[in-house]
mmCIF file of C-alpha atoms in Angstrom:
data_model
loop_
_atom_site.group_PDB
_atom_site.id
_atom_site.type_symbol
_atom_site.label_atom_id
_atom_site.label_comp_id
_atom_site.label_asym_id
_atom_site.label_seq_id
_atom_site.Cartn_x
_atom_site.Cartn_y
_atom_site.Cartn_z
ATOM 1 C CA UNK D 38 125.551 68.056 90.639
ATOM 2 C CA UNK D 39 123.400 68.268 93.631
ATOM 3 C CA UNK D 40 124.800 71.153 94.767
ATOM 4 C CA UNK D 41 124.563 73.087 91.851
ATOM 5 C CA UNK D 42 120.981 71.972 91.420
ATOM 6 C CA UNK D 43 120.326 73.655 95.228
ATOM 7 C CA UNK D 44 122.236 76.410 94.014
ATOM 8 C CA UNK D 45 119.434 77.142 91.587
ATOM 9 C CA UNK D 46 116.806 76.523 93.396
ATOM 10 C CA UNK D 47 117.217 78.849 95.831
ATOM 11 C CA UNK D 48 118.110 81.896 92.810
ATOM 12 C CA UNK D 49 115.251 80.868 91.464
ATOM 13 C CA UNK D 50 113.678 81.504 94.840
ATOM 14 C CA UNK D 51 115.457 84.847 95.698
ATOM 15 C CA UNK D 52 114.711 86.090 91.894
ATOM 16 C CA UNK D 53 110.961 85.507 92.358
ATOM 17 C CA UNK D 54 110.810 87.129 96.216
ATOM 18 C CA UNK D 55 112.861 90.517 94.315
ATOM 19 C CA UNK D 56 110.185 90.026 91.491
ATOM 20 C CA UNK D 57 107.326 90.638 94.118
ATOM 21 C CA UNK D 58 109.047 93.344 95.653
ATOM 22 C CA UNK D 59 109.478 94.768 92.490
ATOM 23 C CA UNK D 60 105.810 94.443 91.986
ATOM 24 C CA UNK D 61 104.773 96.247 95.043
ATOM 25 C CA UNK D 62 103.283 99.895 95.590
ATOM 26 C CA UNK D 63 103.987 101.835 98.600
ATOM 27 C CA UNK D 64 100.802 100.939 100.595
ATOM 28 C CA UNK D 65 100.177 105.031 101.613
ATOM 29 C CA UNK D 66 100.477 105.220 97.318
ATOM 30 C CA UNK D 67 97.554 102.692 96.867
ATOM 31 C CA UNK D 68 95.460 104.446 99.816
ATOM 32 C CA UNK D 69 96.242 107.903 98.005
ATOM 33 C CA UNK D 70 94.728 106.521 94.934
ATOM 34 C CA UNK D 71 91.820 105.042 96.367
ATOM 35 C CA UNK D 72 91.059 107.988 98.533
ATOM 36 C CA UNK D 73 90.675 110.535 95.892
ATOM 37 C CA UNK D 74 89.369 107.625 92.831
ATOM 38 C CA UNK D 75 86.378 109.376 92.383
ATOM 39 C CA UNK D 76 87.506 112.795 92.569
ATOM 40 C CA UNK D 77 90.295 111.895 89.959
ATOM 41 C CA UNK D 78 87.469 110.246 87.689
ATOM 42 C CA UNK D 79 85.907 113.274 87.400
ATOM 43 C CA UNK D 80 88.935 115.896 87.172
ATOM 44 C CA UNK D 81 91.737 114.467 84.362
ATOM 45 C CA UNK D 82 91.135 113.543 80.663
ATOM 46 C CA UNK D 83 93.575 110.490 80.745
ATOM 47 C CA UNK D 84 93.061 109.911 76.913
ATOM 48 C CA UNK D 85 95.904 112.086 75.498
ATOM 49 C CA UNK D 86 98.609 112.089 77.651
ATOM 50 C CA UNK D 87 98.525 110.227 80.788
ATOM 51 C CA UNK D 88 98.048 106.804 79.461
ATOM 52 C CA UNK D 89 100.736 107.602 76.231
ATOM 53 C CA UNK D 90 102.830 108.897 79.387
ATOM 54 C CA UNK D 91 102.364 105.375 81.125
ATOM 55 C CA UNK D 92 103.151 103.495 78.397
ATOM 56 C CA UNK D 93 106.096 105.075 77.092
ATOM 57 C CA UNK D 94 107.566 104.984 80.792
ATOM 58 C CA UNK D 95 107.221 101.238 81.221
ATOM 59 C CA UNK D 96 104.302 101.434 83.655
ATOM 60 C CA UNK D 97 101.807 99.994 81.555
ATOM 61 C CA UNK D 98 101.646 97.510 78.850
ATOM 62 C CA UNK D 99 100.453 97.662 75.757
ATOM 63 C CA UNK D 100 97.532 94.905 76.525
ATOM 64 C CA UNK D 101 96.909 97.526 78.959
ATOM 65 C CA UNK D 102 96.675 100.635 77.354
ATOM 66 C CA UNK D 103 94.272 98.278 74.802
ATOM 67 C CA UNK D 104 92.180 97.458 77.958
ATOM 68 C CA UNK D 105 91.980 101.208 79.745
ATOM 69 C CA UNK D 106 90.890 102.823 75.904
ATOM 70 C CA UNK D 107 88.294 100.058 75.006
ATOM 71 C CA UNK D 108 86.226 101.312 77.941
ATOM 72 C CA UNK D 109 83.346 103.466 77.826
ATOM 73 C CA UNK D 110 83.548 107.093 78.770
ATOM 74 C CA UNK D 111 86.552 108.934 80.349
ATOM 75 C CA UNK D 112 85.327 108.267 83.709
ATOM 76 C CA UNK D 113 85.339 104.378 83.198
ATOM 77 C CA UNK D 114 88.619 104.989 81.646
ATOM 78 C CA UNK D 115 90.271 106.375 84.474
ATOM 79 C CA UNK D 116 88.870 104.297 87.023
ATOM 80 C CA UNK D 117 90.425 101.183 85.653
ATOM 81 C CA UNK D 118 93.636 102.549 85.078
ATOM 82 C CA UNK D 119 93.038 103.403 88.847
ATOM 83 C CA UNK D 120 92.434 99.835 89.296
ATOM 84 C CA UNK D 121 95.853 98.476 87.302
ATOM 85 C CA UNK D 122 98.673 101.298 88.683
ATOM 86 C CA UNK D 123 98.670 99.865 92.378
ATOM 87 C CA UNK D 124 100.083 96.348 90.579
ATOM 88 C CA UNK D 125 102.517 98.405 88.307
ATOM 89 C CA UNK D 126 105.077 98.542 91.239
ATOM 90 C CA UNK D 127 106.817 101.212 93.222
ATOM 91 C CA UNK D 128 107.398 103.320 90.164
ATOM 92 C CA UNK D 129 103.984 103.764 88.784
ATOM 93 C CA UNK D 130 102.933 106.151 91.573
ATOM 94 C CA UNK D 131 105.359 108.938 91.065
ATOM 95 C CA UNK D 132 105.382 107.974 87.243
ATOM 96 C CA UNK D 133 101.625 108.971 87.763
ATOM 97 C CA UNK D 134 102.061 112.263 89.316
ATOM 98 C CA UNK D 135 104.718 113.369 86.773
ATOM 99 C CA UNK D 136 102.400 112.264 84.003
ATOM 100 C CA UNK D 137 99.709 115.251 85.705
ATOM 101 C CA UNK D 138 101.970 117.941 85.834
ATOM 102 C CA UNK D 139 101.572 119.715 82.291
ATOM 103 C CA UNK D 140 97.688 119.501 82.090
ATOM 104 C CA UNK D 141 96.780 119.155 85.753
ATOM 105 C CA UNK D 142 99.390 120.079 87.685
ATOM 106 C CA UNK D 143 96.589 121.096 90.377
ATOM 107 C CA UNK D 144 95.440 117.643 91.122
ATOM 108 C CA UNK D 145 99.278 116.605 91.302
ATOM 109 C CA UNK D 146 99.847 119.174 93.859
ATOM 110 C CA UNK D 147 96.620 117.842 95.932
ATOM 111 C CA UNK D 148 97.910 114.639 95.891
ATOM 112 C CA UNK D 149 101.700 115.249 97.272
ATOM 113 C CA UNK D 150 99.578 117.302 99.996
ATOM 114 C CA UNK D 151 98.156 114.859 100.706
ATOM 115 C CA UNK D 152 101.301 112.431 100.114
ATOM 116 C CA UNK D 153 103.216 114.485 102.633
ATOM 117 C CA UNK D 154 100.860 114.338 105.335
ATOM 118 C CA UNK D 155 102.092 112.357 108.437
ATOM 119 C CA UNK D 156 101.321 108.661 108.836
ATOM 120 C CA UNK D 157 98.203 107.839 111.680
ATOM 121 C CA UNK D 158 99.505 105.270 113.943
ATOM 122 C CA UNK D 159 98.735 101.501 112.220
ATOM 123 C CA UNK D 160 96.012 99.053 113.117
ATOM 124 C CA UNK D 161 96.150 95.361 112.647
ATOM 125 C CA UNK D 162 95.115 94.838 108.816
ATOM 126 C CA UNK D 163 91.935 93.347 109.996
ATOM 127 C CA UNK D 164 91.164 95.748 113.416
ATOM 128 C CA UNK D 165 88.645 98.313 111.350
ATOM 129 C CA UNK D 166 86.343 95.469 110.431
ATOM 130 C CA UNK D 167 85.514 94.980 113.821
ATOM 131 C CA UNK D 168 84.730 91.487 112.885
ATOM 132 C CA UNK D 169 85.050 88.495 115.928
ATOM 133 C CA UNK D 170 87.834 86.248 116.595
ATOM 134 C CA UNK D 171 86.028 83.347 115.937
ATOM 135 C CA UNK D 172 84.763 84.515 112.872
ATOM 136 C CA UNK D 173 88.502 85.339 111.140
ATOM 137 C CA UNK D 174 89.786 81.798 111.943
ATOM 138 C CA UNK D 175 86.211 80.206 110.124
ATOM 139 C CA UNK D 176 86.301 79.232 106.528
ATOM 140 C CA UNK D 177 84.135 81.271 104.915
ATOM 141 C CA UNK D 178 80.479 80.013 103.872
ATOM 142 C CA UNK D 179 78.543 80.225 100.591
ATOM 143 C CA UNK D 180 76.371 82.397 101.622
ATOM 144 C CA UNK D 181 78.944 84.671 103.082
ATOM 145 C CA UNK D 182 81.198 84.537 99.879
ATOM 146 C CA UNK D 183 77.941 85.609 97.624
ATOM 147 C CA UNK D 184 77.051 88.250 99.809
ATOM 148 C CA UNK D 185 80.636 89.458 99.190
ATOM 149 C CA UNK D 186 80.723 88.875 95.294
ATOM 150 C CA UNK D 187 77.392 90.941 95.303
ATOM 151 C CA UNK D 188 79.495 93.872 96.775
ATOM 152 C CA UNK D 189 82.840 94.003 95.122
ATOM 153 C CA UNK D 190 83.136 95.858 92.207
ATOM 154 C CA UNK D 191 85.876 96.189 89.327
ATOM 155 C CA UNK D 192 88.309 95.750 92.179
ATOM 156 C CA UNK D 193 87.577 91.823 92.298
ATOM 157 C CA UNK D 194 90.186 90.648 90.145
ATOM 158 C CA UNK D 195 92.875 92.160 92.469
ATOM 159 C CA UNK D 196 91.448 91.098 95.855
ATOM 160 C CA UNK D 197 91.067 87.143 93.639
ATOM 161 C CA UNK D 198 95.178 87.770 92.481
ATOM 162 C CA UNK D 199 96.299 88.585 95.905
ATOM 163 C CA UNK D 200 94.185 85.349 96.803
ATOM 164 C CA UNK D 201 96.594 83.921 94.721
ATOM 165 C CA UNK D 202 94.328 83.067 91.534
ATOM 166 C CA UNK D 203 95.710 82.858 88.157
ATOM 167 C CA UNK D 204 95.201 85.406 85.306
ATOM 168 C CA UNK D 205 93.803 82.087 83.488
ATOM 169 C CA UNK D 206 91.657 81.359 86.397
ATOM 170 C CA UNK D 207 90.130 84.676 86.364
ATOM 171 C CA UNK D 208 89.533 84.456 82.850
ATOM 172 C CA UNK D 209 87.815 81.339 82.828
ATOM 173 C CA UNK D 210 85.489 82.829 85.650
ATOM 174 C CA UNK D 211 84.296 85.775 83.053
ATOM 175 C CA UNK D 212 84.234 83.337 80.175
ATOM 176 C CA UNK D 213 81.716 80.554 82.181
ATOM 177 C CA UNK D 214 79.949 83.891 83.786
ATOM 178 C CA UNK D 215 79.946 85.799 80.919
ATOM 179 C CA UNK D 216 76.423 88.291 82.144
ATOM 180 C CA UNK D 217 76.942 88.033 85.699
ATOM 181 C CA UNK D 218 79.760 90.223 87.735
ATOM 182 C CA UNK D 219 78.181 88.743 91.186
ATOM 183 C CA UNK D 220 78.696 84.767 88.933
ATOM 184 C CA UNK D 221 82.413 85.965 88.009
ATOM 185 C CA UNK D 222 83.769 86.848 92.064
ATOM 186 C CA UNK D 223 81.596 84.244 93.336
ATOM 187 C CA UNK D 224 83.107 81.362 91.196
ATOM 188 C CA UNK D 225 86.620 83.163 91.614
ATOM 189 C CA UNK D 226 86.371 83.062 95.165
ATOM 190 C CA UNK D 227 84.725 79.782 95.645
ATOM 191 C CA UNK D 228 87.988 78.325 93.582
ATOM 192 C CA UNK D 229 89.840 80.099 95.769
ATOM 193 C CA UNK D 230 87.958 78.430 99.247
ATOM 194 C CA UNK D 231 88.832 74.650 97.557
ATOM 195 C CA UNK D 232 92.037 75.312 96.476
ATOM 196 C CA UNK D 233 92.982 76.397 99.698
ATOM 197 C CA UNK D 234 91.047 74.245 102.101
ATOM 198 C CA UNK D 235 91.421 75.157 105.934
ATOM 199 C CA UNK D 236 93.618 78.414 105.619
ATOM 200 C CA UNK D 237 90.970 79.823 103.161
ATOM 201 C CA UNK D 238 89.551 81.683 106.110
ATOM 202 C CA UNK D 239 87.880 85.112 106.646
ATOM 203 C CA UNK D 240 91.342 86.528 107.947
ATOM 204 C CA UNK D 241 93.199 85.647 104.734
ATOM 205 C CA UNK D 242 90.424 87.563 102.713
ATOM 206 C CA UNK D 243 90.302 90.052 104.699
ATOM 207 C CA UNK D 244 94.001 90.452 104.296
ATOM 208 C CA UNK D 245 93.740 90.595 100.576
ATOM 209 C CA UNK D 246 90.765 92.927 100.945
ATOM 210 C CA UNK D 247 92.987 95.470 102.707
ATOM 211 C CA UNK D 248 95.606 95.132 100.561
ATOM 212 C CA UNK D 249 93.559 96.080 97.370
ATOM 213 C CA UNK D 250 92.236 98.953 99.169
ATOM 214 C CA UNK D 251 88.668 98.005 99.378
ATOM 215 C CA UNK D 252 86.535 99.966 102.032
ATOM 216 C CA UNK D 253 85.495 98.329 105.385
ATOM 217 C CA UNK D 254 82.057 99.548 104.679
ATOM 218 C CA UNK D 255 82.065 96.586 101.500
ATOM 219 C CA UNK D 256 81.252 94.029 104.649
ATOM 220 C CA UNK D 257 78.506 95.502 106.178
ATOM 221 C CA UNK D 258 76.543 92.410 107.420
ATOM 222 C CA UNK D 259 78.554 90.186 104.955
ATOM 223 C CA UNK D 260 80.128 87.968 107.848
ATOM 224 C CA UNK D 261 77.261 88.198 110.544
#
């Protein structure tokens, strides 16, 4: 029995590692996205088509396509379905692009330009911060944490689920912050510092910060 019990545990193990995998976007995907966010905001009606497209591809849910519609204005629209696609996996990029090509087959064709462009050499995740040493391996203070939450914008909730928050954890944060964005990331992150303890630090957020594609210029003066 014991060894059919280990058995399990480690499928279990191996099913949720391929389930993350699974999960993942290309990272030069996510910094396509990001890189031209605005310039898609303001270029494709997403109303008709794209999101239908989504949807009936298995790239977004129907909670989803709920949440993307019940916003205000097409640009709002497409920014937070620019928000959701870099958690929809490795599909949900070229599911994207395919979902442009009858009405705006020009932006498509801008974006596998830009797609097909050679990779720049890497950096360390955390090099183009140009934050110190000593300050990555601190815990982050208060004060530092609310000058962040005062900066992030509707990309919080990914940078708090990379943290490794809970969709019930972020919902209690909007629900007990209900008028206040800056209360919402500040309580998210705070939960995030004491559930964590010591390796809560200004590395690991800057990790998840990177991930979720948010620009180095979000920590101007936020960690000095």
């Amino acid at each position: 029995m014991v060894g059919s019990f280990d058995e399990i545990y480690v499928c279990r193990h191996y099913v949720r590692l391929a389930s993350y995998f699974m999960t993942t976007m290309d990272p030069r995907h996510k910094e396509i996205l990001r890189k031209h966010r605005l310039d898609l905001s303001n270029q494709i009606l997403i109303d008709d088509t794209i999101v239908q497209f989504l949807y009936q591809e298995n790239i977004l849910t129907e909670s989803q396509v709920d949440e993307i519609q019940s916003q205000i204005g097409n640009k709002k629209k497409t920014l937070r379905l620019l928000d959701i696609l870099p958690t929809r996996g490795p599909r949900a990029f070229g599911t994207f692009l395919n979902s442009l090509e009858e009405e705006f087959p020009w932006v498509r064709d801008e974006l596998l330009q830009n797609l097909e462009q050679p990779n720049v050499p890497g950096q360390s995740p955390t090099d183009e911060w140009n934050i110190p040493e000593v300050t990555l391996r601190a815990v982050p203070s208060d004060r530092q944490l609310s000058r962040l939450a005062s900066r992030l914008g509707s990309e919080w909730e990914s940078v708090l689920l990379d943290l490794g928050l809970s969709t019930g954890a972020l919902y209690r944060c909007r629900a007990d912050h209900p008028l206040s964005l800056h209360g919402q990331v500040l309580a998210g992150l705070i939960q995030w510092r004491q559930r964590q303890g010591r390796s809560a630090t200004v590395h690991r957020l800057l990790q998840s910060l990177k991930s979720t594609e948010v620009h180095p210029s979000t920590l101007d003066e936020v960690f000095q």
